[in-house]
Coordinates of C-alpha atoms in Angstrom, one line a residue:
M968 CA -20.0 -5.8 29.1
H969 CA -19.4 -2.2 30.3
F970 CA -16.5 0.2 30.0
T971 CA -15.7 3.9 29.8
I972 CA -13.0 5.3 27.5
Q973 CA -11.8 8.7 26.2
R974 CA -13.1 9.6 22.8
E975 CA -9.5 10.1 21.4
A976 CA -8.4 6.7 22.7
L977 CA -11.3 4.9 21.0
L978 CA -11.4 6.9 17.7
K979 CA -7.9 6.1 16.5
P980 CA -8.1 2.3 16.5
L981 CA -11.8 2.5 15.5
Q982 CA -11.0 4.5 12.3
L983 CA -8.3 2.0 11.3
V984 CA -10.4 -1.0 12.0
A985 CA -13.5 0.5 10.2
G986 CA -11.3 1.0 7.2
V987 CA -11.0 -2.7 6.7
V988 CA -14.8 -3.3 7.0
E989 CA -16.5 -3.6 3.7
R990 CA -19.4 -1.2 2.9
R991 CA -21.3 -3.5 0.6
Q992 CA -21.7 -6.7 2.5
T993 CA -23.4 -10.0 1.8
L994 CA -23.1 -11.0 5.4
P995 CA -24.6 -8.4 7.8
V996 CA -22.0 -9.2 10.5
L997 CA -19.1 -8.2 8.3
S998 CA -20.2 -4.5 8.4
N999 CA -19.9 -4.8 12.2
V1000 CA -16.8 -4.4 14.4
L1001 CA -16.2 -7.0 17.2
L1002 CA -15.7 -5.4 20.6
V1003 CA -14.1 -7.6 23.2
V1004 CA -13.3 -6.5 26.8
Q1005 CA -10.9 -8.7 28.8
G1006 CA -9.4 -7.4 32.0
Q1007 CA -8.2 -3.9 31.3
Q1008 CA -8.0 -4.3 27.6
L1009 CA -10.5 -3.5 24.8
S1010 CA -9.9 -5.0 21.4
L1011 CA -11.7 -4.0 18.2
T1012 CA -11.7 -6.3 15.2
G1013 CA -12.9 -5.7 11.6
T1014 CA -12.7 -8.1 8.7
D1015 CA -13.9 -8.5 5.1
L1016 CA -12.8 -12.2 5.0
E1017 CA -9.8 -11.2 3.0
V1018 CA -8.1 -9.0 5.6
E1019 CA -8.6 -8.7 9.3
L1020 CA -7.4 -6.0 11.7
V1021 CA -7.4 -6.1 15.5
G1022 CA -6.8 -2.9 17.4
R1023 CA -6.0 -3.0 21.1
V1024 CA -6.5 -0.2 23.7
Q1025 CA -5.7 -0.2 27.4
L1026 CA -8.7 0.9 29.5
E1027 CA -7.9 3.2 32.5
E1028 CA -11.1 2.5 34.4
P1029 CA -12.2 -0.9 35.7
A1030 CA -14.5 -2.6 33.1
E1031 CA -16.9 -5.5 32.9
P1032 CA -15.7 -8.2 30.4
G1033 CA -17.8 -9.3 27.5
E1034 CA -17.9 -9.4 23.7
I1035 CA -20.4 -8.2 21.0
T1036 CA -20.4 -6.9 17.5
V1037 CA -21.8 -3.4 16.6
P1038 CA -22.2 -1.5 13.3
A1039 CA -18.7 -0.1 12.5
R1040 CA -19.6 3.0 10.6
K1041 CA -22.3 4.1 12.9
L1042 CA -20.2 3.7 16.0
M1043 CA -17.3 5.6 14.2
D1044 CA -19.6 8.4 13.1
I1045 CA -21.0 8.8 16.7
C1046 CA -17.4 9.0 18.1
K1047 CA -16.4 11.5 15.4
S1048 CA -19.4 13.8 16.2
L1049 CA -18.8 14.0 19.9
P1050 CA -16.6 16.7 21.5
N1051 CA -12.9 16.1 21.6
D1052 CA -12.7 15.7 25.3
A1053 CA -15.8 13.5 25.7
L1054 CA -15.7 10.5 28.0
I1055 CA -17.7 7.7 26.3
D1056 CA -19.6 5.1 28.4
I1057 CA -20.5 1.9 26.5
K1058 CA -22.7 -0.7 28.0
L1059 CA -24.4 -3.9 26.7
D1060 CA -28.0 -4.0 27.7
E1061 CA -30.3 -6.8 26.4
Q1062 CA -28.6 -7.2 23.1
K1063 CA -28.4 -3.5 22.5
I1064 CA -25.3 -1.3 22.9
I1065 CA -25.9 1.9 24.8
V1066 CA -23.4 4.7 24.1
K1067 CA -23.5 7.7 26.5
A1068 CA -21.3 10.8 26.5
G1069 CA -22.3 13.9 28.4
R1070 CA -26.0 14.5 27.6
S1071 CA -25.9 12.4 24.4
R1072 CA -27.3 8.9 24.4
F1073 CA -27.3 6.4 21.5
T1074 CA -28.7 2.9 21.3
L1075 CA -27.2 0.6 18.6
S1076 CA -28.3 -2.8 17.4
T1077 CA -25.8 -5.7 17.8
L1078 CA -25.1 -9.2 16.4
P1079 CA -23.7 -12.0 18.5
A1080 CA -19.9 -12.3 18.7
N1081 CA -20.2 -16.0 17.8
D1082 CA -21.4 -15.0 14.3
F1083 CA -18.2 -13.0 13.7
P1084 CA -15.8 -14.9 11.3
T1085 CA -12.2 -15.2 12.4
V1086 CA -9.2 -15.7 10.0
E1087 CA -7.9 -19.2 10.9
E1088 CA -4.5 -19.3 12.4
G1089 CA -2.3 -21.2 10.0
P1090 CA 1.1 -22.4 11.1
G1091 CA 3.5 -19.5 10.6
S1092 CA 6.4 -20.7 8.6
L1093 CA 8.7 -17.7 8.9
T1094 CA 8.9 -14.7 11.3
C1095 CA 10.9 -11.5 11.1
N1096 CA 11.1 -8.3 13.0
L1097 CA 11.4 -5.1 11.0
E1098 CA 11.5 -1.4 11.6
Q1099 CA 8.1 0.1 10.6
S1100 CA 9.7 3.0 8.7
R1101 CA 11.8 0.7 6.5
L1102 CA 8.9 -1.6 5.7
R1103 CA 6.7 1.4 4.9
R1104 CA 9.4 2.7 2.6
L1105 CA 9.6 -0.7 0.8
I1106 CA 5.8 -0.6 0.2
E1107 CA 5.6 3.1 -0.8
R1108 CA 8.4 2.6 -3.3
T1109 CA 6.7 -0.3 -5.1
S1110 CA 2.9 -0.3 -4.4
F1111 CA 2.1 2.2 -7.2
A1112 CA 2.9 -0.4 -9.8
M1113 CA 0.4 -3.0 -8.6
A1114 CA -2.3 -3.9 -11.1
Q1115 CA -5.9 -3.0 -10.4
Q1116 CA -8.6 -5.5 -11.2
D1117 CA -6.4 -7.3 -13.8
V1118 CA -7.7 -10.7 -15.0
R1119 CA -4.2 -12.0 -14.1
Y1120 CA -5.3 -11.9 -10.5
Y1121 CA -1.8 -12.6 -9.2
L1122 CA -0.7 -9.1 -10.5
N1123 CA -3.4 -7.4 -8.2
G1124 CA -1.0 -7.5 -5.3
M1125 CA 2.6 -7.4 -4.3
L1126 CA 5.3 -10.1 -4.3
L1127 CA 7.2 -10.3 -1.0
E1128 CA 10.3 -12.4 -1.3
V1129 CA 12.5 -13.5 1.5
S1130 CA 16.0 -14.8 0.9
A1131 CA 19.2 -14.8 2.9
D1132 CA 18.8 -11.7 5.0
T1133 CA 17.0 -9.7 2.4
L1134 CA 13.3 -8.8 2.0
R1135 CA 12.3 -7.7 -1.4
A1136 CA 9.0 -6.3 -2.7
V1137 CA 8.1 -6.5 -6.4
A1138 CA 4.9 -5.1 -8.1
T1139 CA 4.0 -5.1 -11.8
D1140 CA 0.9 -4.5 -13.9
G1141 CA 2.5 -5.9 -17.1
H1142 CA 3.5 -2.4 -18.4
R1143 CA 5.9 -1.4 -15.7
L1144 CA 7.6 -3.1 -12.7
A1145 CA 8.8 -1.7 -9.4
M1146 CA 11.2 -3.5 -7.1
C1147 CA 12.8 -2.5 -3.8
S1148 CA 15.0 -4.5 -1.4
M1149 CA 16.0 -4.1 2.2
R1150 CA 18.4 -5.9 4.6
A1151 CA 16.5 -7.8 7.2
D1152 CA 17.5 -10.1 10.0
I1153 CA 15.6 -13.2 8.9
G1154 CA 18.1 -16.0 9.0
H1155 CA 16.2 -18.0 6.4
A1156 CA 18.4 -19.1 3.6
D1157 CA 15.9 -20.6 1.2
R1158 CA 13.9 -18.3 -1.1
H1159 CA 10.3 -17.9 0.1
Q1160 CA 7.7 -16.0 -1.9
V1161 CA 4.2 -14.8 -1.1
I1162 CA 1.8 -12.6 -3.0
V1163 CA -0.1 -10.2 -0.7
P1164 CA -3.3 -8.8 -2.2
R1165 CA -3.6 -5.1 -3.1
K1166 CA -6.0 -4.3 -0.2
G1167 CA -3.7 -6.1 2.3
I1168 CA -0.7 -4.0 1.1
L1169 CA -2.5 -0.7 1.3
E1170 CA -4.0 -1.5 4.8
L1171 CA -0.6 -2.6 6.0
A1172 CA 1.0 0.7 4.9
R1173 CA -1.7 2.7 6.8
L1174 CA -0.7 0.9 10.0
L1175 CA 3.0 1.6 9.9
T1176 CA 2.8 5.0 11.5
E1177 CA 5.6 4.9 14.1
P1178 CA 8.9 5.5 12.5
D1179 CA 10.9 4.1 15.4
G1180 CA 8.5 1.3 16.2
M1181 CA 9.0 -2.3 15.2
V1182 CA 6.6 -4.7 13.4
S1183 CA 6.7 -8.4 13.6
I1184 CA 5.8 -10.2 10.3
V1185 CA 4.7 -13.8 10.1
L1186 CA 4.5 -15.4 6.6
G1187 CA 2.3 -18.5 6.8
Q1188 CA 1.1 -20.7 4.0
H1189 CA -2.1 -18.9 3.4
H1190 CA -1.8 -15.7 5.5
I1191 CA 0.6 -12.9 6.3
R1192 CA 0.3 -11.4 9.8
A1193 CA 1.8 -8.2 11.0
T1194 CA 1.8 -7.2 14.7
T1195 CA 2.8 -3.9 16.2
G1196 CA 2.2 -2.7 19.8
E1197 CA -1.4 -1.7 19.1
F1198 CA -2.5 -3.7 16.1
T1199 CA -2.5 -7.2 14.7
F1200 CA -3.2 -7.3 10.9
T1201 CA -3.8 -10.5 9.0
S1202 CA -4.3 -10.8 5.2
K1203 CA -5.0 -13.8 3.0
L1204 CA -2.4 -14.5 0.4
V1205 CA -3.1 -14.6 -3.4
D1206 CA -2.8 -18.2 -4.6
G1207 CA -0.9 -17.9 -7.8
K1208 CA 2.5 -17.8 -9.5
F1209 CA 4.1 -14.4 -9.8
P1210 CA 6.0 -13.7 -13.0
D1211 CA 9.8 -14.2 -13.0
Y1212 CA 10.7 -10.6 -12.4
E1213 CA 14.4 -11.1 -12.9
R1214 CA 13.7 -11.9 -16.6
V1215 CA 12.0 -8.6 -17.0
L1216 CA 15.0 -6.5 -15.8
P1217 CA 16.7 -5.1 -18.9
K1218 CA 20.2 -6.4 -19.3
G1219 CA 22.9 -4.8 -21.4
G1220 CA 21.5 -1.3 -21.9
D1221 CA 24.4 0.7 -23.3
K1222 CA 22.9 4.2 -23.1
L1223 CA 23.3 5.7 -19.6
V1224 CA 21.5 9.0 -18.9
I1225 CA 22.0 10.9 -15.6
G1226 CA 19.6 13.7 -15.0
D1227 CA 18.2 16.0 -12.3
R1228 CA 15.2 14.2 -10.8
Q1229 CA 13.2 17.4 -10.1
A1230 CA 13.9 19.0 -13.4
L1231 CA 12.9 15.9 -15.3
R1232 CA 9.8 15.5 -13.2
E1233 CA 8.7 19.1 -13.9
A1234 CA 9.5 18.8 -17.6
F1235 CA 7.5 15.6 -17.9
S1236 CA 4.6 17.1 -16.0
R1237 CA 4.4 20.1 -18.3
T1238 CA 4.7 18.0 -21.5
A1239 CA 2.0 15.7 -20.2
I1240 CA -0.6 18.5 -20.3
L1241 CA -0.7 18.2 -24.1
S1242 CA -0.3 14.4 -24.4
N1243 CA -3.2 12.3 -25.6
E1244 CA -5.5 12.0 -22.6
K1245 CA -6.1 8.3 -23.2
Y1246 CA -2.7 7.0 -24.0
R1247 CA -0.5 9.6 -22.3
G1248 CA 2.3 9.0 -24.7
I1249 CA 5.4 11.3 -24.9
R1250 CA 8.5 11.0 -27.1
L1251 CA 12.0 11.3 -25.8
Q1252 CA 14.8 12.3 -28.2
L1253 CA 18.2 11.7 -26.7
A1254 CA 21.4 13.3 -28.1
N1255 CA 24.7 14.3 -26.5
G1256 CA 24.2 16.3 -23.4
Q1257 CA 20.5 16.9 -24.0
L1258 CA 17.1 15.3 -23.8
K1259 CA 14.2 16.6 -25.9
I1260 CA 10.7 15.7 -24.6
Q1261 CA 7.7 16.1 -27.0
A1262 CA 4.0 15.4 -26.8
N1263 CA 1.0 16.0 -29.1
N1264 CA -2.6 15.2 -29.1
P1265 CA -5.5 14.6 -31.5
E1266 CA -6.3 18.4 -31.4
Q1267 CA -2.9 19.0 -33.1
E1268 CA -1.6 20.7 -30.0
E1269 CA 2.1 20.2 -29.2
A1270 CA 4.5 20.6 -26.2
E1271 CA 8.3 20.5 -26.3
E1272 CA 10.8 20.7 -23.5
E1273 CA 14.6 20.6 -23.7
I1274 CA 16.6 19.6 -20.7
S1275 CA 20.3 19.2 -20.1
V1276 CA 21.4 15.7 -19.1
D1277 CA 24.7 13.9 -18.6
Y1278 CA 24.8 11.7 -21.7
N1279 CA 27.3 11.0 -24.4
G1280 CA 26.4 8.3 -26.9
S1281 CA 24.4 7.7 -30.1
S1282 CA 21.0 9.5 -30.5
L1283 CA 17.8 7.6 -29.7
E1284 CA 14.1 8.3 -30.0
I1285 CA 11.8 6.3 -27.8
G1286 CA 8.2 6.7 -26.5
F1287 CA 6.8 6.2 -23.0
N1288 CA 3.5 6.6 -21.1
V1289 CA 4.4 9.8 -19.1
S1290 CA 2.3 8.7 -16.1
Y1291 CA 4.6 5.7 -15.6
L1292 CA 7.7 7.9 -15.6
L1293 CA 6.1 10.4 -13.2
D1294 CA 5.1 7.7 -10.8
V1295 CA 8.7 6.5 -10.6
L1296 CA 10.2 9.9 -10.2
G1297 CA 7.6 10.7 -7.5
V1298 CA 8.7 7.9 -5.2
M1299 CA 12.5 8.5 -5.7
T1300 CA 14.2 10.8 -3.2
T1301 CA 17.7 11.5 -4.6
E1302 CA 18.6 14.6 -6.6
Q1303 CA 20.0 12.6 -9.5
V1304 CA 18.5 9.7 -11.3
R1305 CA 19.9 7.4 -13.9
L1306 CA 18.0 6.0 -16.9
I1307 CA 19.5 3.0 -18.8
L1308 CA 18.2 2.5 -22.4
S1309 CA 19.3 0.3 -25.2
D1310 CA 16.9 0.9 -28.2
S1311 CA 13.5 2.2 -29.1
N1312 CA 11.8 -1.2 -28.6
S1313 CA 13.4 -2.2 -25.2
S1314 CA 12.3 -1.4 -21.7
A1315 CA 14.0 1.4 -19.8
L1316 CA 15.6 0.8 -16.4
L1317 CA 15.3 3.7 -13.9
Q1318 CA 17.3 3.9 -10.6
E1319 CA 18.4 6.5 -8.1
A1320 CA 21.9 7.7 -9.2
D1321 CA 23.8 6.5 -6.1
N1322 CA 21.5 3.8 -4.8
D1323 CA 20.8 0.2 -6.0
D1324 CA 18.2 -0.9 -3.6
S1325 CA 15.3 0.1 -5.9
A1326 CA 14.8 -0.6 -9.6
Y1327 CA 12.0 0.4 -12.0
V1328 CA 11.3 -1.0 -15.4
V1329 CA 9.0 0.9 -17.9
M1330 CA 8.1 -0.6 -21.2
P1331 CA 8.3 1.6 -24.3
M1332 CA 5.3 2.8 -26.3
R1333 CA 4.9 2.9 -30.0
L1334 CA 3.9 6.5 -31.0

């Protein structure tokens, strides 16, 4: 195996692939990246057995074919440290990889390509092509609500649901729920649900960098696979039953509040400074045309904000974790948001004022 490549052309896919590789490995080969040269194409593969990422680069110079695995982080650090315009020459010589650029020369250890685990190809049951920018928006609008290291392992990921020409993403950690839908040309009438693990979702979002590009998604029985021009990403699915999110959506809230998103976000941020650092609770007092936001903490410090909102109805006092409200306002993009409430013990439903494709549910807090 022998090829030459520009530093920039190698570094971009290498950084993405190395991002998948686990630092703390039980299997030494998993901290390596698999390099394969076939014809004029170099492919780089990284995996941690949960997710796998393959990056592809076209080589401009003729190359000798071959395959080998090399330490991912060391190869990436070498590439990063070389000058921007460096031409890198990589050659396999007696089970060592020799990397040359200008007057620099590095010799790296290798492990055989046969030792490298591959994610088995399962039969793909469903395929769809989506615009990268729209899939990325779907993930960005919901991924913040995924649980982290919850014992209910099926919450440590995102539900992707396909039904008649709609792709929906839902994430919840038990205290809040985020949901976003998009139209998609899927042509699959039955409802099909998969849970993609947290790491898989975050890695997938990193790959969707070309706003105008397309991504092909295959939902199999045990895997999801996403393919763009330069990458193929595969993730195992979480084997579990996601909660029935439709039962969580509050129905029949009679108090509709319309407010300025940025003004609310700033008022919440200021009030949060003096909230209890552990519980992050704030109190909302709603009356005709105005919302009062209060916080206090164990040091007896207090914050209070008053903000004008479009509301006429009975008064209500309700508590929330301010971080959850700020997360939701942070992913919304419209100027106006609507908040639907019913009473102090019921969840709030937040949506963009003129847009129904996303919905956010936040449970109240007893203060």
